[in-house]
Amino acid sequence: MSLKAIFLNCTLKKSPETSNTTAFIKQAEKIFTSLEVETEEIRVIDHNVKFGNTSDEGEGDDWPKILKKIKESDIMILATPIWRGDRSAVAKLVAERFDGIWSEADEDTGQYPTFNKVGGVMVDGNEDGAKKAISSICFDLSEHGFTIPVNAFSYYVGKAGPGPAYIEANGDRHFFTNRNLYHMVHNLVHVAKVLKEKPYQTNVNELKKQAEKVSDTDK
């Protein structure tokens, strides 16, 4: 079974500047490759992704091209550095643009185009805030239709205060981070295979009608 995983790198650094988040992603790609899963990394800031909450904000907007690649993939991992104790501004921009998915629901079932895709999170930095960022991103991914497997995240943060980040601190040798990375990749691939063989049969439109009937009865 062929699978593809796409990483959205939400670093604030444009190419070719060195990105700790890219180095972290490379570690995950090694595990995906061992499982025969194709990977691709998109550094979002290298593209003209406009602010907004639709899937296409008009002329010059590069988000539609990125979204097309996401729709063609089975797994999406949102990878972000920590800035001021939270996910990056680019990661928040991506979350806002995913709101456009809601207007792309299937006419018959009401499912979003992301319904049978799996989502994961990677966070790196040299300050606290990883768990806050992970919890926010996992909620966004779930609300936007992605399935979140158990332990679908990995993170590396340094000691409190300014200090070395992932590359300089040899985060690629950190046992806790690598263990979580191993779990994340294997669980993402497992659930992606399940959904590819047995996609969701949920009819959101029918559930909405049933909910409306219950609401009318309660009035």
PDB file of N, CA, C and O in Angstrom, residues 124-166:
ATOM      1  N   ASP A 124       9.651  22.161  18.059  1.00  0.00           N
ATOM      2  CA  ASP A 124      11.038  22.284  18.527  1.00  0.00           C
ATOM      3  C   ASP A 124      11.287  23.698  19.008  1.00  0.00           C
ATOM      4  O   ASP A 124      10.564  24.629  18.632  1.00  0.00           O
ATOM      5  N   GLY A 125      12.294  23.857  19.857  1.00  0.00           N
ATOM      6  CA  GLY A 125      12.631  25.188  20.336  1.00  0.00           C
ATOM      7  C   GLY A 125      13.630  25.138  21.469  1.00  0.00           C
ATOM      8  O   GLY A 125      14.102  24.072  21.857  1.00  0.00           O
ATOM      9  N   ASN A 126      13.944  26.292  22.022  1.00  0.00           N
ATOM     10  CA  ASN A 126      14.862  26.350  23.158  1.00  0.00           C
ATOM     11  C   ASN A 126      14.201  27.031  24.354  1.00  0.00           C
ATOM     12  O   ASN A 126      14.850  27.657  25.169  1.00  0.00           O
ATOM     13  N   GLU A 127      12.870  26.925  24.423  1.00  0.00           N
ATOM     14  CA  GLU A 127      12.119  27.456  25.554  1.00  0.00           C
ATOM     15  C   GLU A 127      10.849  26.633  25.727  1.00  0.00           C
ATOM     16  O   GLU A 127      10.480  25.850  24.861  1.00  0.00           O
ATOM     17  N   ASP A 128      10.173  26.813  26.843  1.00  0.00           N
ATOM     18  CA  ASP A 128       8.972  26.044  27.155  1.00  0.00           C
ATOM     19  C   ASP A 128       7.809  26.479  26.266  1.00  0.00           C
ATOM     20  O   ASP A 128       7.814  27.557  25.701  1.00  0.00           O
ATOM     21  N   GLY A 129       6.807  25.620  26.152  1.00  0.00           N
ATOM     22  CA  GLY A 129       5.619  25.937  25.376  1.00  0.00           C
ATOM     23  C   GLY A 129       5.210  24.835  24.424  1.00  0.00           C
ATOM     24  O   GLY A 129       4.201  24.937  23.729  1.00  0.00           O
ATOM     25  N   ALA A 130       5.975  23.723  24.401  1.00  0.00           N
ATOM     26  CA  ALA A 130       5.702  22.651  23.445  1.00  0.00           C
ATOM     27  C   ALA A 130       4.318  22.038  23.655  1.00  0.00           C
ATOM     28  O   ALA A 130       3.558  21.850  22.703  1.00  0.00           O
ATOM     29  N   LYS A 131       3.978  21.728  24.905  1.00  0.00           N
ATOM     30  CA  LYS A 131       2.691  21.061  25.153  1.00  0.00           C
ATOM     31  C   LYS A 131       1.516  21.981  24.850  1.00  0.00           C
ATOM     32  O   LYS A 131       0.464  21.531  24.383  1.00  0.00           O
ATOM     33  N   LYS A 132       1.682  23.261  25.111  1.00  0.00           N
ATOM     34  CA  LYS A 132       0.633  24.228  24.762  1.00  0.00           C
ATOM     35  C   LYS A 132       0.422  24.257  23.256  1.00  0.00           C
ATOM     36  O   LYS A 132      -0.718  24.239  22.762  1.00  0.00           O
ATOM     37  N   ALA A 133       1.531  24.297  22.508  1.00  0.00           N
ATOM     38  CA  ALA A 133       1.437  24.331  21.052  1.00  0.00           C
ATOM     39  C   ALA A 133       0.815  23.046  20.515  1.00  0.00           C
ATOM     40  O   ALA A 133      -0.052  23.076  19.631  1.00  0.00           O
ATOM     41  N   ILE A 134       1.246  21.903  21.055  1.00  0.00           N
ATOM     42  CA  ILE A 134       0.727  20.608  20.598  1.00  0.00           C
ATOM     43  C   ILE A 134      -0.766  20.506  20.835  1.00  0.00           C
ATOM     44  O   ILE A 134      -1.527  20.078  19.951  1.00  0.00           O
ATOM     45  N   SER A 135      -1.224  20.917  22.024  1.00  0.00           N
ATOM     46  CA  SER A 135      -2.653  20.809  22.330  1.00  0.00           C
ATOM     47  C   SER A 135      -3.482  21.691  21.406  1.00  0.00           C
ATOM     48  O   SER A 135      -4.561  21.273  20.932  1.00  0.00           O
ATOM     49  N   SER A 136      -2.992  22.894  21.108  1.00  0.00           N
ATOM     50  CA  SER A 136      -3.727  23.798  20.215  1.00  0.00           C
ATOM     51  C   SER A 136      -3.795  23.236  18.801  1.00  0.00           C
ATOM     52  O   SER A 136      -4.843  23.254  18.146  1.00  0.00           O
ATOM     53  N   ILE A 137      -2.655  22.735  18.318  1.00  0.00           N
ATOM     54  CA  ILE A 137      -2.602  22.214  16.952  1.00  0.00           C
ATOM     55  C   ILE A 137      -3.437  20.951  16.809  1.00  0.00           C
ATOM     56  O   ILE A 137      -4.148  20.764  15.804  1.00  0.00           O
ATOM     57  N   CYS A 138      -3.375  20.060  17.806  1.00  0.00           N
ATOM     58  CA  CYS A 138      -4.174  18.825  17.741  1.00  0.00           C
ATOM     59  C   CYS A 138      -5.660  19.140  17.686  1.00  0.00           C
ATOM     60  O   CYS A 138      -6.421  18.489  16.954  1.00  0.00           O
ATOM     61  N   PHE A 139      -6.088  20.142  18.465  1.00  0.00           N
ATOM     62  CA  PHE A 139      -7.504  20.536  18.400  1.00  0.00           C
ATOM     63  C   PHE A 139      -7.855  21.043  17.008  1.00  0.00           C
ATOM     64  O   PHE A 139      -8.887  20.658  16.426  1.00  0.00           O
ATOM     65  N   ASP A 140      -6.995  21.914  16.466  1.00  0.00           N
ATOM     66  CA  ASP A 140      -7.253  22.454  15.124  1.00  0.00           C
ATOM     67  C   ASP A 140      -7.349  21.341  14.084  1.00  0.00           C
ATOM     68  O   ASP A 140      -8.263  21.327  13.252  1.00  0.00           O
ATOM     69  N   LEU A 141      -6.397  20.414  14.120  1.00  0.00           N
ATOM     70  CA  LEU A 141      -6.385  19.328  13.144  1.00  0.00           C
ATOM     71  C   LEU A 141      -7.660  18.484  13.235  1.00  0.00           C
ATOM     72  O   LEU A 141      -8.257  18.121  12.225  1.00  0.00           O
ATOM     73  N   SER A 142      -8.072  18.185  14.462  1.00  0.00           N
ATOM     74  CA  SER A 142      -9.286  17.387  14.654  1.00  0.00           C
ATOM     75  C   SER A 142     -10.513  18.132  14.143  1.00  0.00           C
ATOM     76  O   SER A 142     -11.360  17.564  13.443  1.00  0.00           O
ATOM     77  N   GLU A 143     -10.611  19.421  14.469  1.00  0.00           N
ATOM     78  CA  GLU A 143     -11.754  20.215  14.026  1.00  0.00           C
ATOM     79  C   GLU A 143     -11.793  20.342  12.513  1.00  0.00           C
ATOM     80  O   GLU A 143     -12.863  20.430  11.904  1.00  0.00           O
ATOM     81  N   HIS A 144     -10.617  20.315  11.894  1.00  0.00           N
ATOM     82  CA  HIS A 144     -10.543  20.449  10.440  1.00  0.00           C
ATOM     83  C   HIS A 144     -10.642  19.110   9.714  1.00  0.00           C
ATOM     84  O   HIS A 144     -10.417  19.041   8.502  1.00  0.00           O
ATOM     85  N   GLY A 145     -10.961  18.053  10.439  1.00  0.00           N
ATOM     86  CA  GLY A 145     -11.281  16.782   9.787  1.00  0.00           C
ATOM     87  C   GLY A 145     -10.203  15.730   9.792  1.00  0.00           C
ATOM     88  O   GLY A 145     -10.414  14.621   9.294  1.00  0.00           O
ATOM     89  N   PHE A 146      -9.016  16.038  10.333  1.00  0.00           N
ATOM     90  CA  PHE A 146      -7.949  15.048  10.386  1.00  0.00           C
ATOM     91  C   PHE A 146      -8.185  14.088  11.555  1.00  0.00           C
ATOM     92  O   PHE A 146      -8.714  14.476  12.598  1.00  0.00           O
ATOM     93  N   THR A 147      -7.761  12.844  11.382  1.00  0.00           N
ATOM     94  CA  THR A 147      -7.781  11.877  12.471  1.00  0.00           C
ATOM     95  C   THR A 147      -6.449  11.954  13.209  1.00  0.00           C
ATOM     96  O   THR A 147      -5.389  11.945  12.585  1.00  0.00           O
ATOM     97  N   ILE A 148      -6.510  12.025  14.537  1.00  0.00           N
ATOM     98  CA  ILE A 148      -5.307  12.137  15.361  1.00  0.00           C
ATOM     99  C   ILE A 148      -5.082  10.817  16.092  1.00  0.00           C
ATOM    100  O   ILE A 148      -5.828  10.478  17.013  1.00  0.00           O
ATOM    101  N   PRO A 149      -4.087  10.035  15.709  1.00  0.00           N
ATOM    102  CA  PRO A 149      -3.798   8.779  16.414  1.00  0.00           C
ATOM    103  C   PRO A 149      -3.263   9.048  17.816  1.00  0.00           C
ATOM    104  O   PRO A 149      -2.927  10.182  18.171  1.00  0.00           O
ATOM    105  N   VAL A 150      -3.164   8.001  18.604  1.00  0.00           N
ATOM    106  CA  VAL A 150      -2.541   8.123  19.920  1.00  0.00           C
ATOM    107  C   VAL A 150      -1.066   8.488  19.758  1.00  0.00           C
ATOM    108  O   VAL A 150      -0.409   8.034  18.824  1.00  0.00           O
ATOM    109  N   ASN A 151      -0.552   9.356  20.644  1.00  0.00           N
ATOM    110  CA  ASN A 151       0.860   9.771  20.612  1.00  0.00           C
ATOM    111  C   ASN A 151       1.297  10.281  19.240  1.00  0.00           C
ATOM    112  O   ASN A 151       2.384   9.951  18.770  1.00  0.00           O
ATOM    113  N   ALA A 152       0.468  11.114  18.637  1.00  0.00           N
ATOM    114  CA  ALA A 152       0.766  11.618  17.285  1.00  0.00           C
ATOM    115  C   ALA A 152       1.585  12.901  17.328  1.00  0.00           C
ATOM    116  O   ALA A 152       1.327  13.846  16.585  1.00  0.00           O
ATOM    117  N   PHE A 153       2.590  12.938  18.210  1.00  0.00           N
ATOM    118  CA  PHE A 153       3.398  14.146  18.336  1.00  0.00           C
ATOM    119  C   PHE A 153       4.784  13.801  18.861  1.00  0.00           C
ATOM    120  O   PHE A 153       5.015  12.754  19.465  1.00  0.00           O
ATOM    121  N   SER A 154       5.706  14.710  18.609  1.00  0.00           N
ATOM    122  CA  SER A 154       7.037  14.628  19.202  1.00  0.00           C
ATOM    123  C   SER A 154       7.548  16.053  19.352  1.00  0.00           C
ATOM    124  O   SER A 154       7.171  16.935  18.577  1.00  0.00           O
ATOM    125  N   TYR A 155       8.392  16.265  20.373  1.00  0.00           N
ATOM    126  CA  TYR A 155       8.906  17.612  20.564  1.00  0.00           C
ATOM    127  C   TYR A 155      10.293  17.594  21.181  1.00  0.00           C
ATOM    128  O   TYR A 155      10.695  16.634  21.830  1.00  0.00           O
ATOM    129  N   TYR A 156      11.014  18.682  20.939  1.00  0.00           N
ATOM    130  CA  TYR A 156      12.295  18.905  21.594  1.00  0.00           C
ATOM    131  C   TYR A 156      12.363  20.358  22.028  1.00  0.00           C
ATOM    132  O   TYR A 156      12.170  21.268  21.216  1.00  0.00           O
ATOM    133  N   VAL A 157      12.590  20.599  23.305  1.00  0.00           N
ATOM    134  CA  VAL A 157      12.829  21.959  23.797  1.00  0.00           C
ATOM    135  C   VAL A 157      14.020  21.920  24.751  1.00  0.00           C
ATOM    136  O   VAL A 157      14.225  20.940  25.459  1.00  0.00           O
ATOM    137  N   GLY A 158      14.782  22.991  24.739  1.00  0.00           N
ATOM    138  CA  GLY A 158      15.949  23.050  25.607  1.00  0.00           C
ATOM    139  C   GLY A 158      15.576  23.437  27.023  1.00  0.00           C
ATOM    140  O   GLY A 158      14.404  23.494  27.393  1.00  0.00           O
ATOM    141  N   LYS A 159      16.585  23.731  27.823  1.00  0.00           N
ATOM    142  CA  LYS A 159      16.372  24.152  29.196  1.00  0.00           C
ATOM    143  C   LYS A 159      15.753  25.542  29.226  1.00  0.00           C
ATOM    144  O   LYS A 159      15.779  26.283  28.253  1.00  0.00           O
ATOM    145  N   ALA A 160      15.210  25.911  30.383  1.00  0.00           N
ATOM    146  CA  ALA A 160      14.554  27.212  30.523  1.00  0.00           C
ATOM    147  C   ALA A 160      15.509  28.349  30.180  1.00  0.00           C
ATOM    148  O   ALA A 160      16.690  28.325  30.529  1.00  0.00           O
ATOM    149  N   GLY A 161      14.976  29.328  29.466  1.00  0.00           N
ATOM    150  CA  GLY A 161      15.789  30.477  29.095  1.00  0.00           C
ATOM    151  C   GLY A 161      16.486  30.297  27.763  1.00  0.00           C
ATOM    152  O   GLY A 161      16.485  29.207  27.191  1.00  0.00           O
ATOM    153  N   PRO A 162      17.108  31.354  27.246  1.00  0.00           N
ATOM    154  CA  PRO A 162      17.809  31.268  25.960  1.00  0.00           C
ATOM    155  C   PRO A 162      18.917  30.219  25.998  1.00  0.00           C
ATOM    156  O   PRO A 162      19.587  30.054  27.013  1.00  0.00           O
ATOM    157  N   GLY A 163      19.083  29.536  24.894  1.00  0.00           N
ATOM    158  CA  GLY A 163      20.108  28.505  24.846  1.00  0.00           C
ATOM    159  C   GLY A 163      20.128  27.831  23.498  1.00  0.00           C
ATOM    160  O   GLY A 163      19.438  28.252  22.563  1.00  0.00           O
ATOM    161  N   PRO A 164      20.912  26.768  23.351  1.00  0.00           N
ATOM    162  CA  PRO A 164      21.015  26.063  22.074  1.00  0.00           C
ATOM    163  C   PRO A 164      19.703  25.401  21.672  1.00  0.00           C
ATOM    164  O   PRO A 164      18.980  24.872  22.523  1.00  0.00           O
ATOM    165  N   ALA A 165      19.388  25.424  20.376  1.00  0.00           N
ATOM    166  CA  ALA A 165      18.188  24.781  19.863  1.00  0.00           C
ATOM    167  C   ALA A 165      18.539  23.388  19.332  1.00  0.00           C
ATOM    168  O   ALA A 165      19.612  22.864  19.594  1.00  0.00           O
ATOM    169  N   TYR A 166      17.624  22.796  18.561  1.00  0.00           N
ATOM    170  CA  TYR A 166      17.698  21.379  18.187  1.00  0.00           C
ATOM    171  C   TYR A 166      19.039  20.970  17.596  1.00  0.00           C
ATOM    172  O   TYR A 166      19.644  19.985  18.035  1.00  0.00           O
TER     173      TYR A 166
END
